[in-house]
PDB file of C-alpha atoms and ligand atoms in Angstrom:
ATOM      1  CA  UNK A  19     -28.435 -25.563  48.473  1.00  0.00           C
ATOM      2  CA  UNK A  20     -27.519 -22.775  46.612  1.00  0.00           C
ATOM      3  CA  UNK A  21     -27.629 -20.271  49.381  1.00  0.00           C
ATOM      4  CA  UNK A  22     -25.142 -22.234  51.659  1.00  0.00           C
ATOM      5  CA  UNK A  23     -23.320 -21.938  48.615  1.00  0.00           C
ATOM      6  CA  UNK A  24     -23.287 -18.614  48.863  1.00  0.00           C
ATOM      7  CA  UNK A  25     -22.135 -18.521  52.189  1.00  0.00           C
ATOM      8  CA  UNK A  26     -19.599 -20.867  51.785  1.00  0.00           C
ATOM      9  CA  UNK A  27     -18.145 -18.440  49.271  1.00  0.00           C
ATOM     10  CA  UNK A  28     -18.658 -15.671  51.289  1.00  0.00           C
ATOM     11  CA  UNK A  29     -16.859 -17.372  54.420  1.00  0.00           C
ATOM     12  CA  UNK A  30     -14.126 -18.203  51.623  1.00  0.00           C
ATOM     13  CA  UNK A  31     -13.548 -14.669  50.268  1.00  0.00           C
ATOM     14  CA  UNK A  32     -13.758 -13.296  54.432  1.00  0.00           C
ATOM     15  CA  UNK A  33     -10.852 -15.704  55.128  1.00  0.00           C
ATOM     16  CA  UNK A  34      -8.664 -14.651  51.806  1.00  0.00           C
ATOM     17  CA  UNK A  35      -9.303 -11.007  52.412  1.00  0.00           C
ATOM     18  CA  UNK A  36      -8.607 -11.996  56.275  1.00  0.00           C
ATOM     19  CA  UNK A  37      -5.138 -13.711  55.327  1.00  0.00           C
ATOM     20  CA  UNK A  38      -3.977 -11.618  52.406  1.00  0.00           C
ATOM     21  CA  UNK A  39      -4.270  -8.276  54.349  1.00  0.00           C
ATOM     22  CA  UNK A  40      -1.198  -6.195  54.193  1.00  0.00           C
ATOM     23  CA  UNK A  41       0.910  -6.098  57.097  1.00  0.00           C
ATOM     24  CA  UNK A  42       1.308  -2.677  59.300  1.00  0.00           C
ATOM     25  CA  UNK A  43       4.846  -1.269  58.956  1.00  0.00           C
ATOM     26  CA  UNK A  44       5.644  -1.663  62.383  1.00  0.00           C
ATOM     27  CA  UNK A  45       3.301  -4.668  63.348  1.00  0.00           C
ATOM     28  CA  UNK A  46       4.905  -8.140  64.780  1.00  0.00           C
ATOM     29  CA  UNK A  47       6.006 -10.628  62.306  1.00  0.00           C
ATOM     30  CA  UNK A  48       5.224 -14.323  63.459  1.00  0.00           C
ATOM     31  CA  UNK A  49       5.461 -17.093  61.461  1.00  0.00           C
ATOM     32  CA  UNK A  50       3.369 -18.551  59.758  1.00  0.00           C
ATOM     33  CA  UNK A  51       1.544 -22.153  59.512  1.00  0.00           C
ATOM     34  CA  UNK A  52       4.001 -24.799  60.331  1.00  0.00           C
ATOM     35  CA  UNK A  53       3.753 -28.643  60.656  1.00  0.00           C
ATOM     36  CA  UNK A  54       7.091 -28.818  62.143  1.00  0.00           C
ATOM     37  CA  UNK A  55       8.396 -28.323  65.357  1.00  0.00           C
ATOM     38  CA  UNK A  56      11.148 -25.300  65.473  1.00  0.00           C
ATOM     39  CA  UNK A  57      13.868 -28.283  66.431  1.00  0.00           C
ATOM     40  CA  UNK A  58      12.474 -29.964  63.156  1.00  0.00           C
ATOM     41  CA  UNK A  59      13.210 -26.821  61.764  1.00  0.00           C
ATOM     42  CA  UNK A  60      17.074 -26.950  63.263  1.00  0.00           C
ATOM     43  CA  UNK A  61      17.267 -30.870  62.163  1.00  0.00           C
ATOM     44  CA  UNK A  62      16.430 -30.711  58.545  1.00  0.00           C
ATOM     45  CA  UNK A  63      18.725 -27.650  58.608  1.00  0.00           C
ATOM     46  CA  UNK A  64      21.538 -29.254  59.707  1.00  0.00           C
ATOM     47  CA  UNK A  65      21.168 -32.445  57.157  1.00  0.00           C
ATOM     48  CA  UNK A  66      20.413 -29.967  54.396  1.00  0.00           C
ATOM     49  CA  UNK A  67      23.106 -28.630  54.788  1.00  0.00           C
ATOM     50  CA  UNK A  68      25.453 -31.355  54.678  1.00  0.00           C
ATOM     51  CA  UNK A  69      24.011 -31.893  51.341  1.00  0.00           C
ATOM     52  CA  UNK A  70      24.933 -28.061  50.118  1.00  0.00           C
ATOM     53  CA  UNK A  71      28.126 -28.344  51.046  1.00  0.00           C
ATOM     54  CA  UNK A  72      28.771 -31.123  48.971  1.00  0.00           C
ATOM     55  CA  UNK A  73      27.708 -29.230  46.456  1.00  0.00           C
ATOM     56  CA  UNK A  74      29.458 -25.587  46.621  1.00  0.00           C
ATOM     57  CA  UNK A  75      32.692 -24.539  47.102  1.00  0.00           C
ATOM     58  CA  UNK A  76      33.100 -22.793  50.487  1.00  0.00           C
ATOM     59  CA  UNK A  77      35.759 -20.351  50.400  1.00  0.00           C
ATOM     60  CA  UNK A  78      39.026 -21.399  51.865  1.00  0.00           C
ATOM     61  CA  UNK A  79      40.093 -18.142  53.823  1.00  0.00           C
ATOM     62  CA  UNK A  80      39.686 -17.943  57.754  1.00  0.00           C
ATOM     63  CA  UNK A  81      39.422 -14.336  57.856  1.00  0.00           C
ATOM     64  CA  UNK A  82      36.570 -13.817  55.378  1.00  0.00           C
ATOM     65  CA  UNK A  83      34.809 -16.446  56.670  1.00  0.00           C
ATOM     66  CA  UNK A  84      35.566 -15.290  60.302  1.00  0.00           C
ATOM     67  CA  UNK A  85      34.111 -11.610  58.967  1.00  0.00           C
ATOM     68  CA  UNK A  86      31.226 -13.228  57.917  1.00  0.00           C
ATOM     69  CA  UNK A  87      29.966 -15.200  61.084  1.00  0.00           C
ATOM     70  CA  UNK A  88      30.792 -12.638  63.247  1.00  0.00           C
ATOM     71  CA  UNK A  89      28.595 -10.092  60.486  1.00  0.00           C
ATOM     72  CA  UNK A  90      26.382 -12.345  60.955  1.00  0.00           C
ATOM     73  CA  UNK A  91      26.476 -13.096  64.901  1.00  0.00           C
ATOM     74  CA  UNK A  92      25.904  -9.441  65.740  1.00  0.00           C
ATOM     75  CA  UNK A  93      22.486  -9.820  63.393  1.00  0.00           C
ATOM     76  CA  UNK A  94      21.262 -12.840  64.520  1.00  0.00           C
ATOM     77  CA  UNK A  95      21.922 -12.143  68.239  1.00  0.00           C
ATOM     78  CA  UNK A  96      19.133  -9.400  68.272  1.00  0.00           C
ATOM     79  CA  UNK A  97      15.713 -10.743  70.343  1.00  0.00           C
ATOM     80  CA  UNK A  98      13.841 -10.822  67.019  1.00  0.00           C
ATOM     81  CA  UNK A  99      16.467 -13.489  65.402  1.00  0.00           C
ATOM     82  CA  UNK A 100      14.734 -16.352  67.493  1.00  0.00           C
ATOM     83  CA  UNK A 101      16.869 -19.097  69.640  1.00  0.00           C
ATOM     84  CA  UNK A 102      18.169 -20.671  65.960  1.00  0.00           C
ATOM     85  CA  UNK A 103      21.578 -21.550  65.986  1.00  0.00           C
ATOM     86  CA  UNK A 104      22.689 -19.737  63.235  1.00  0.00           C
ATOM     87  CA  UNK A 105      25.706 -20.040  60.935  1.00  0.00           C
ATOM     88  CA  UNK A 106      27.249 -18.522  57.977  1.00  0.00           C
ATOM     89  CA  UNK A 107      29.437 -20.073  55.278  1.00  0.00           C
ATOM     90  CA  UNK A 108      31.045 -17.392  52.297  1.00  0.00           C
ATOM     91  CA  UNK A 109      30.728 -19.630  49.186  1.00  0.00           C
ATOM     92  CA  UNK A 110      33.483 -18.867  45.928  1.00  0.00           C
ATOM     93  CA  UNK A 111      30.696 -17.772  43.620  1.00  0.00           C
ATOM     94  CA  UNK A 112      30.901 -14.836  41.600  1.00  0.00           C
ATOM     95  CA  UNK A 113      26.923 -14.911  41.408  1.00  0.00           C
ATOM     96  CA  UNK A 114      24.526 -12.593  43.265  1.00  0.00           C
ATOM     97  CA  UNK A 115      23.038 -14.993  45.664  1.00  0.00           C
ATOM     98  CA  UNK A 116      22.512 -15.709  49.254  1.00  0.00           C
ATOM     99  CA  UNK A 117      20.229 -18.383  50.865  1.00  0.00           C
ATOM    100  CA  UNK A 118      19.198 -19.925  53.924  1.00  0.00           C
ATOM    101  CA  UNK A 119      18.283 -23.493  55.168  1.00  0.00           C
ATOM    102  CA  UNK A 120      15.469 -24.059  58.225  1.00  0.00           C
ATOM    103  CA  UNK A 121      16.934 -23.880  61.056  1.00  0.00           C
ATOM    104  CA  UNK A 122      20.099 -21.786  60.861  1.00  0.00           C
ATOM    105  CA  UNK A 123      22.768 -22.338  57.688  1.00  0.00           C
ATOM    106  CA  UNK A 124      23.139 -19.392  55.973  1.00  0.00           C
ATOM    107  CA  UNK A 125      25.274 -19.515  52.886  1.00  0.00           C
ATOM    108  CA  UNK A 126      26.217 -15.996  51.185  1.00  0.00           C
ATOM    109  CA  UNK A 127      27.994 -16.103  47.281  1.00  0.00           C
ATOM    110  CA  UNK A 128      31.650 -14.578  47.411  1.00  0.00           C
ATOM    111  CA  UNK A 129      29.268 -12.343  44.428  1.00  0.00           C
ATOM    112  CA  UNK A 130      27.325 -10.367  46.952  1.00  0.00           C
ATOM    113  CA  UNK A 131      31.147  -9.217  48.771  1.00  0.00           C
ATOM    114  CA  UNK A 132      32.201  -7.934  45.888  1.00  0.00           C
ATOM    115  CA  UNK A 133      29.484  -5.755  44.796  1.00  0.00           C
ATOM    116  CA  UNK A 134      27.934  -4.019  48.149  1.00  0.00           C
ATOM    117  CA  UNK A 135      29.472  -0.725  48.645  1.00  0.00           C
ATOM    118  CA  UNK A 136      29.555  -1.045  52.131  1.00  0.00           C
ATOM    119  CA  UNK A 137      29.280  -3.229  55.081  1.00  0.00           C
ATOM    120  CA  UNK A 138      25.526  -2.283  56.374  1.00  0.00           C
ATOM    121  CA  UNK A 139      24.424  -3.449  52.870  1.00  0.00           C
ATOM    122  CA  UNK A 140      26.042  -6.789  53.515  1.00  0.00           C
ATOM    123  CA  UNK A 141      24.704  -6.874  56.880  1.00  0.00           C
ATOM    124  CA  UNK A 142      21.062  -6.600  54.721  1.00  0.00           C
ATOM    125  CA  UNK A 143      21.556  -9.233  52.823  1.00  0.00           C
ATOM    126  CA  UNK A 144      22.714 -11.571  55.899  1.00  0.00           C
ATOM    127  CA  UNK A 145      19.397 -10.020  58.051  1.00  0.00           C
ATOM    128  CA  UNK A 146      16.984 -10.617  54.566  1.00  0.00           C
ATOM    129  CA  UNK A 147      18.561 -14.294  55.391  1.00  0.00           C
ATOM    130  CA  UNK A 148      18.298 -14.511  59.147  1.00  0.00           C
ATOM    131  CA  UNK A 149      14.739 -13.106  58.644  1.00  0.00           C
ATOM    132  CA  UNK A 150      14.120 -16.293  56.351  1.00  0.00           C
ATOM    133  CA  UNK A 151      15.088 -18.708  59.091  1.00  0.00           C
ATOM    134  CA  UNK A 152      13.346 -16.815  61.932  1.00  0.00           C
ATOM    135  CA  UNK A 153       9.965 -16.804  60.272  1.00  0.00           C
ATOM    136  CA  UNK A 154      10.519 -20.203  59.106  1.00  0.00           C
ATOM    137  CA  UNK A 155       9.495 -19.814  55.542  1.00  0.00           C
ATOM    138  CA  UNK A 156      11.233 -22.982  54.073  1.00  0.00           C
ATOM    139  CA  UNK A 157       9.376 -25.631  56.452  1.00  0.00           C
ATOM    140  CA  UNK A 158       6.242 -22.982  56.224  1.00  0.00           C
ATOM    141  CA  UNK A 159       6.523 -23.426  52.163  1.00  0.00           C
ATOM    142  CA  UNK A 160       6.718 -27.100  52.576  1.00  0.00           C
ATOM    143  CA  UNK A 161       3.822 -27.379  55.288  1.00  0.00           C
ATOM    144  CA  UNK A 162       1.545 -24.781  52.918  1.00  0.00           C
ATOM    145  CA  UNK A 163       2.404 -28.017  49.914  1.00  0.00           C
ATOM    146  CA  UNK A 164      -0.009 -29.846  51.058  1.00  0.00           C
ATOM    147  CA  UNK A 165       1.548 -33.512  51.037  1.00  0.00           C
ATOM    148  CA  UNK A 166      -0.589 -36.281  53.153  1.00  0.00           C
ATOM    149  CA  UNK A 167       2.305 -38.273  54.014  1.00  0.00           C
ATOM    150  CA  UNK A 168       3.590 -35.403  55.168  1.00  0.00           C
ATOM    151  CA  UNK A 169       2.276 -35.167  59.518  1.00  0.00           C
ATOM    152  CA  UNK A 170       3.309 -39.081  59.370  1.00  0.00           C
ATOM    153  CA  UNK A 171       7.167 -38.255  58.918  1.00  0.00           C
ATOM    154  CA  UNK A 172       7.338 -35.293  61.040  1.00  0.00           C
ATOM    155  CA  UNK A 173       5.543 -37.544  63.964  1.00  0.00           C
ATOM    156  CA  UNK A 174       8.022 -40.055  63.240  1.00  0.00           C
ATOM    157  CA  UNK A 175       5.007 -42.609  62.331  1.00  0.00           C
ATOM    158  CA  UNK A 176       7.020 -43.827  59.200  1.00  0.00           C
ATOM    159  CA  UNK A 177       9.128 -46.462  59.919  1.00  0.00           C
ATOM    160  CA  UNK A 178      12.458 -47.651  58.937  1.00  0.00           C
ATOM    161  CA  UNK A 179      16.053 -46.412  59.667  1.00  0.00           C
ATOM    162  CA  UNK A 180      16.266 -42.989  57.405  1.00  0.00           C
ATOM    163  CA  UNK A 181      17.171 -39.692  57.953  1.00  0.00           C
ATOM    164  CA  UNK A 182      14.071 -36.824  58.205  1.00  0.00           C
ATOM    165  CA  UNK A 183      15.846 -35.295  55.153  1.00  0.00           C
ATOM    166  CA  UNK A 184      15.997 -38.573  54.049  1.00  0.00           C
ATOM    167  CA  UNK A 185      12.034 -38.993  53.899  1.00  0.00           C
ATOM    168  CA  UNK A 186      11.345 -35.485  52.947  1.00  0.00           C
ATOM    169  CA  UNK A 187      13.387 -36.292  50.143  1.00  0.00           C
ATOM    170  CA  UNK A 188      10.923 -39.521  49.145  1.00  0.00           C
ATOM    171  CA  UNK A 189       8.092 -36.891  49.482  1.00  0.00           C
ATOM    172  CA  UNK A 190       9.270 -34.830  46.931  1.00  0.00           C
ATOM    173  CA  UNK A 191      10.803 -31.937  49.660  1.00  0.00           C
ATOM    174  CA  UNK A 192      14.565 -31.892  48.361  1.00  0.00           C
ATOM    175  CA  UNK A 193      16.663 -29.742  50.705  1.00  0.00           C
ATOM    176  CA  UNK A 194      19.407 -29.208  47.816  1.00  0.00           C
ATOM    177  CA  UNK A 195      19.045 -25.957  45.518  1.00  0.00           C
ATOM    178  CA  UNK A 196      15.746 -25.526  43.747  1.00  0.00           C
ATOM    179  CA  UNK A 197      14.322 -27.589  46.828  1.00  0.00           C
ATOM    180  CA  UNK A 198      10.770 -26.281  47.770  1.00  0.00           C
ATOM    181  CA  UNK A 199      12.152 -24.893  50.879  1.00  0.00           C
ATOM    182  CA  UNK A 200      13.852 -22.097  49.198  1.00  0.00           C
ATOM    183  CA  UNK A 201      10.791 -21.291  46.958  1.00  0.00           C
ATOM    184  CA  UNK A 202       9.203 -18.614  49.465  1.00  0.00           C
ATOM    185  CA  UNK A 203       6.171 -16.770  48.193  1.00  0.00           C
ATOM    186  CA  UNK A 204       6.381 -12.862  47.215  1.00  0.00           C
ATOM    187  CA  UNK A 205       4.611 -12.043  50.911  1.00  0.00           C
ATOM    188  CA  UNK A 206       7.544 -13.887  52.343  1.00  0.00           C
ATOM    189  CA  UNK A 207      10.095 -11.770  51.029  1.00  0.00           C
ATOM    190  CA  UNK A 208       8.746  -8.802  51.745  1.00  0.00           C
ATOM    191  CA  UNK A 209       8.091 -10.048  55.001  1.00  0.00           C
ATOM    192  CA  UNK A 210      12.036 -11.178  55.410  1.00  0.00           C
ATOM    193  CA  UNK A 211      12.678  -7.557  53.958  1.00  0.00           C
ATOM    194  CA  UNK A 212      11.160  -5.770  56.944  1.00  0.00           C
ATOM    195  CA  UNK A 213      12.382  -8.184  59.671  1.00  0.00           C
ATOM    196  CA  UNK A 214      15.871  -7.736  58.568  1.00  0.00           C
ATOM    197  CA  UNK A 215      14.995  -4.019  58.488  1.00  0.00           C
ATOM    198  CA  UNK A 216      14.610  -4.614  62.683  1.00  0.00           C
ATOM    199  CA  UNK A 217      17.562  -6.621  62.940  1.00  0.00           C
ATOM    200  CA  UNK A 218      19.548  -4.078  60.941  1.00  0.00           C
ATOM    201  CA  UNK A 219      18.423  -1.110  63.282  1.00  0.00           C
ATOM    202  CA  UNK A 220      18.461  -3.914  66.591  1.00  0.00           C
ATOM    203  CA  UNK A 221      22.512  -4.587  65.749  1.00  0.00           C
ATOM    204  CA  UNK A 222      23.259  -0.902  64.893  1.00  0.00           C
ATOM    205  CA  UNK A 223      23.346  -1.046  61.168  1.00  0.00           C
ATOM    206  CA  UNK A 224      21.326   1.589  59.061  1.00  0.00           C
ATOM    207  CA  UNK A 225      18.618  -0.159  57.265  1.00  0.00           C
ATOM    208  CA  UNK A 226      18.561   2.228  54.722  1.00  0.00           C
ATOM    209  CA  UNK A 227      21.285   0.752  53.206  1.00  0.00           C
ATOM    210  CA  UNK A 228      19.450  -2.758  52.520  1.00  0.00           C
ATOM    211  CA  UNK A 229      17.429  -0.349  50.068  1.00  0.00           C
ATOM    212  CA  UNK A 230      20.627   1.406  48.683  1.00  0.00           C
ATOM    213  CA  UNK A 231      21.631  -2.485  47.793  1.00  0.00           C
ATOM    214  CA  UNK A 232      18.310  -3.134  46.056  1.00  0.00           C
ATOM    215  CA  UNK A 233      18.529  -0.104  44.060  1.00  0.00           C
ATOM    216  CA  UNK A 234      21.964  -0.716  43.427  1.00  0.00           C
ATOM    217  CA  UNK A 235      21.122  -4.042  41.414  1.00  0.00           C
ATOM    218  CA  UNK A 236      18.263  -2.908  39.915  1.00  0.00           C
ATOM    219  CA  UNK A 237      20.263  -0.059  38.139  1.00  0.00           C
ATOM    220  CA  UNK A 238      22.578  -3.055  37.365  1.00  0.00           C
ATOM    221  CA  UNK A 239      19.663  -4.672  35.724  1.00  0.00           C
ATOM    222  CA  UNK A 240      18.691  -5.849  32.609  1.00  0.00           C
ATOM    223  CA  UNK A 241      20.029  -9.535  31.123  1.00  0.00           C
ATOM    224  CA  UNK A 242      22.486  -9.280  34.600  1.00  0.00           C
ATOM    225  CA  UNK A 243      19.568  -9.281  36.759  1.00  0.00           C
ATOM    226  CA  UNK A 244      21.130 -11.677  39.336  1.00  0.00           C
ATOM    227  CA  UNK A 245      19.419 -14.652  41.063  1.00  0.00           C
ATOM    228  CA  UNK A 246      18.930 -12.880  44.460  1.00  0.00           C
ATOM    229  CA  UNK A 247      16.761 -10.218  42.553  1.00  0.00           C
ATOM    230  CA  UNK A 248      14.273 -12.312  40.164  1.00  0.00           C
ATOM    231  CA  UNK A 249      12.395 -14.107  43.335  1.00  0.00           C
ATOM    232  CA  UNK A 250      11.721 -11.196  44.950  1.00  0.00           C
ATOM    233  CA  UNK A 251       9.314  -8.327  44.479  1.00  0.00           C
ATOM    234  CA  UNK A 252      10.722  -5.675  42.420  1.00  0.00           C
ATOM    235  CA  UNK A 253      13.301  -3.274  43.685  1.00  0.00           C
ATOM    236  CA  UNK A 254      10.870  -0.303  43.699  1.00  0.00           C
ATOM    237  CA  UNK A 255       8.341  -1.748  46.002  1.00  0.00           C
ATOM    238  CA  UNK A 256      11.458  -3.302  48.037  1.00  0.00           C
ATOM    239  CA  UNK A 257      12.502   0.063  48.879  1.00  0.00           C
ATOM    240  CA  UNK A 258       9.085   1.401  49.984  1.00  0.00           C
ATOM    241  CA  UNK A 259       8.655  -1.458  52.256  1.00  0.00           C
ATOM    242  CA  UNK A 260      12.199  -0.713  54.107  1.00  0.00           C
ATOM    243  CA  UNK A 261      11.520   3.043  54.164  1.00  0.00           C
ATOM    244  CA  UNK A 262       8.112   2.555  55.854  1.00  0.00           C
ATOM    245  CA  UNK A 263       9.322  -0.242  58.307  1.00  0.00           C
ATOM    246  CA  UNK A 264      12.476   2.271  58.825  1.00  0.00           C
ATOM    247  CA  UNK A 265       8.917   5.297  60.036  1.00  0.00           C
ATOM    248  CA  UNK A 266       8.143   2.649  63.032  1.00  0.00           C
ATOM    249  CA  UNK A 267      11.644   2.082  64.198  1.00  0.00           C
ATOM    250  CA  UNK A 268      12.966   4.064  67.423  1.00  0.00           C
ATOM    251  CA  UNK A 269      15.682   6.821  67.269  1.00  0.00           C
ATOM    252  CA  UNK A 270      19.085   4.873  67.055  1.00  0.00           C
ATOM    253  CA  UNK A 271      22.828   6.479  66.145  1.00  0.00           C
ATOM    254  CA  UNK A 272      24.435   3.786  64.235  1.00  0.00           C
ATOM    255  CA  UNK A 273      27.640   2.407  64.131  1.00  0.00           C
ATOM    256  CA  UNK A 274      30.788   2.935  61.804  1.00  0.00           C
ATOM    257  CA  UNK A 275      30.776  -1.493  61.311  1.00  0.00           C
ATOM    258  CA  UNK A 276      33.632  -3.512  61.883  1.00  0.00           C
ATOM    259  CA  UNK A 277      35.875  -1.171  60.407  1.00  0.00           C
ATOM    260  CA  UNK A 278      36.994  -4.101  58.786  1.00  0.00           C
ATOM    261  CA  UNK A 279      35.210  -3.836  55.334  1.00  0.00           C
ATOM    262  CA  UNK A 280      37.747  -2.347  53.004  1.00  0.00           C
ATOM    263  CA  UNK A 281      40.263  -5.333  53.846  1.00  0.00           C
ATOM    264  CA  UNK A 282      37.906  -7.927  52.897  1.00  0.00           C
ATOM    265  CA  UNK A 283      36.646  -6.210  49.450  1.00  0.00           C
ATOM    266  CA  UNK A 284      40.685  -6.786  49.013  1.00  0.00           C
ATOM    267  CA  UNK A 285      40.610 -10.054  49.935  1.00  0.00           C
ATOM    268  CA  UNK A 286      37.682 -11.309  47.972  1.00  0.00           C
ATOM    269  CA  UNK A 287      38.737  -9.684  44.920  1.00  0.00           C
ATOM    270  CA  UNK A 288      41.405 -12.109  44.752  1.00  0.00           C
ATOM    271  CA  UNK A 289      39.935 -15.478  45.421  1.00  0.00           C
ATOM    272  CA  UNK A 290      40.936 -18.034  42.570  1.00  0.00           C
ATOM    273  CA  UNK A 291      37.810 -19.082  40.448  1.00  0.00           C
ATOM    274  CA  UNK A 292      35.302 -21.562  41.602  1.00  0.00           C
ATOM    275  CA  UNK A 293      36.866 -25.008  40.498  1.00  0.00           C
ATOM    276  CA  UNK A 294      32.870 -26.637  40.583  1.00  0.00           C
ATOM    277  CA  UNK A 295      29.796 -26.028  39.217  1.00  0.00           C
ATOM    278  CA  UNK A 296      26.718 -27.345  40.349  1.00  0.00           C
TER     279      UNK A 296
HETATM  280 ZN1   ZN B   5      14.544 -13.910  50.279  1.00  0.00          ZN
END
């Protein structure tokens, strides 16, 4: 008894050592365990976001939110992106944040605009995002939660007329703000930090400058440490993850951007302030 015991714990510690090995700079990034399907992924997405809309204030200005999808189109176009069908909504929030749903919706604050320096830092946050979807952390997260009811709704076993959201919801997966699918472990992130690092390079921005960003906010630290920086590992290890990912990338030139960027810092400095708060 007590020696199968022993190997039980043995087996246990091979298959923790086994899953929490670092990941190569350089190696593929798959994701991860998932009881949904990828167009389960795309569904919940969609009625998430639905719900977030309700509940932010999307900025009312065609050409920054034009800027933004097509930002975002030249990232999530890149092989690596996955077949998601991505979009991206500019929210009026002065706030350092940027999140994605399962599936596609990405939703960047009118905050993050204002304070890159420069448009390949934007293009990191919007890849960190992208990176989110195409790993499929959120349903990932929610799979990992270990809910039994869970396999039922996804294989449409539960009956009655509801929405998937609508069920997730009863089992305790919200897919408003604070849900579970935006809770993504520390491995995650970094993990979202070094796919966008590919995209970046893939759609001719210089990764470097998702690090710049990082150290950027981290010098602007202290009691303004911003939302989009207290999930994530710390700045300093941030950095060394994008510089090593940066080692195993190919020889590219990169481009000048849009050449659009100095218009829009214009433009989003003078956005009225949000009318709602959630
Ligand atoms: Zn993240």
């Amino acid at each position: 008894m007590l020696r199968m015991h022993k190997q039980v714990v043995w087996l246990t510690a091979a298959l923790m050592l086994g899953s929490c090995a670092a990941r190569r700079p350089g190696a593929p990034l798959r994701p991860g365990f998932n009881l949904f399907s990828p167009e389960q992924d795309i569904q919940l997405g969609r009625d998430a976001a639905v719900e977030v809309r309700k509940q932010v204030e999307v900025v009312e200005n065609t050409e920054l939110q034009g800027y933004v999808s097509e930002l975002g189109s030249r990232l999530s176009r890149t092989a690596e992106a996955g077949p998601y069908p991505y979009t991206f909504t500019l929210v009026n929030d002065p706030t350092l944040n940027a999140f994605a749903l399962p599936g596609g919706p990405v939703f960047l604050h009118s905050g993050i605009l204002a304070a890159v320096d420069n448009e390949a830092q934007l293009a990191g946050v919007l890849a960190h995002e992208i990176s989110h979807v195409a790993l499929r952390h959120g349903t990932n997260q929610a799979s990992k939660a270990n809910i039994a009811q869970l396999p039922a709704v996804l294989a449409g076993a539960a009956v009655g007329q509801e929405s998937m959201a609508a069920q997730l919801a009863q089992l305790g997966i919200g897919v408003g703000f604070n849900s579970l699918l935006l809770k993504y472990s520390r491995d995650a992130e970094r993990d979202a930090d070094s796919l966008g690092t590919r995209l970046m390079s893939q759609a001719r921005y210089n990764p470097i400058e998702m690090a710049r960003f990082f150290e950027k906010l981290e010098g602007e630290g202290g009691s303004r440490a911003p939302d989009f920086l207290s999930s994530h590992p710390s700045p300093g290890n941030r950095v060394r993850n994008v510089e090593a990912e940066i080692q195993t990338l190919a020889a590219t030139s990169y481009g000048d951007g849009s050449g659009r960027f100095a218009r829009m810092k214009s433009l989003v400095v003078q956005l009225p302030p949000p009318r709602r708060k959630r």
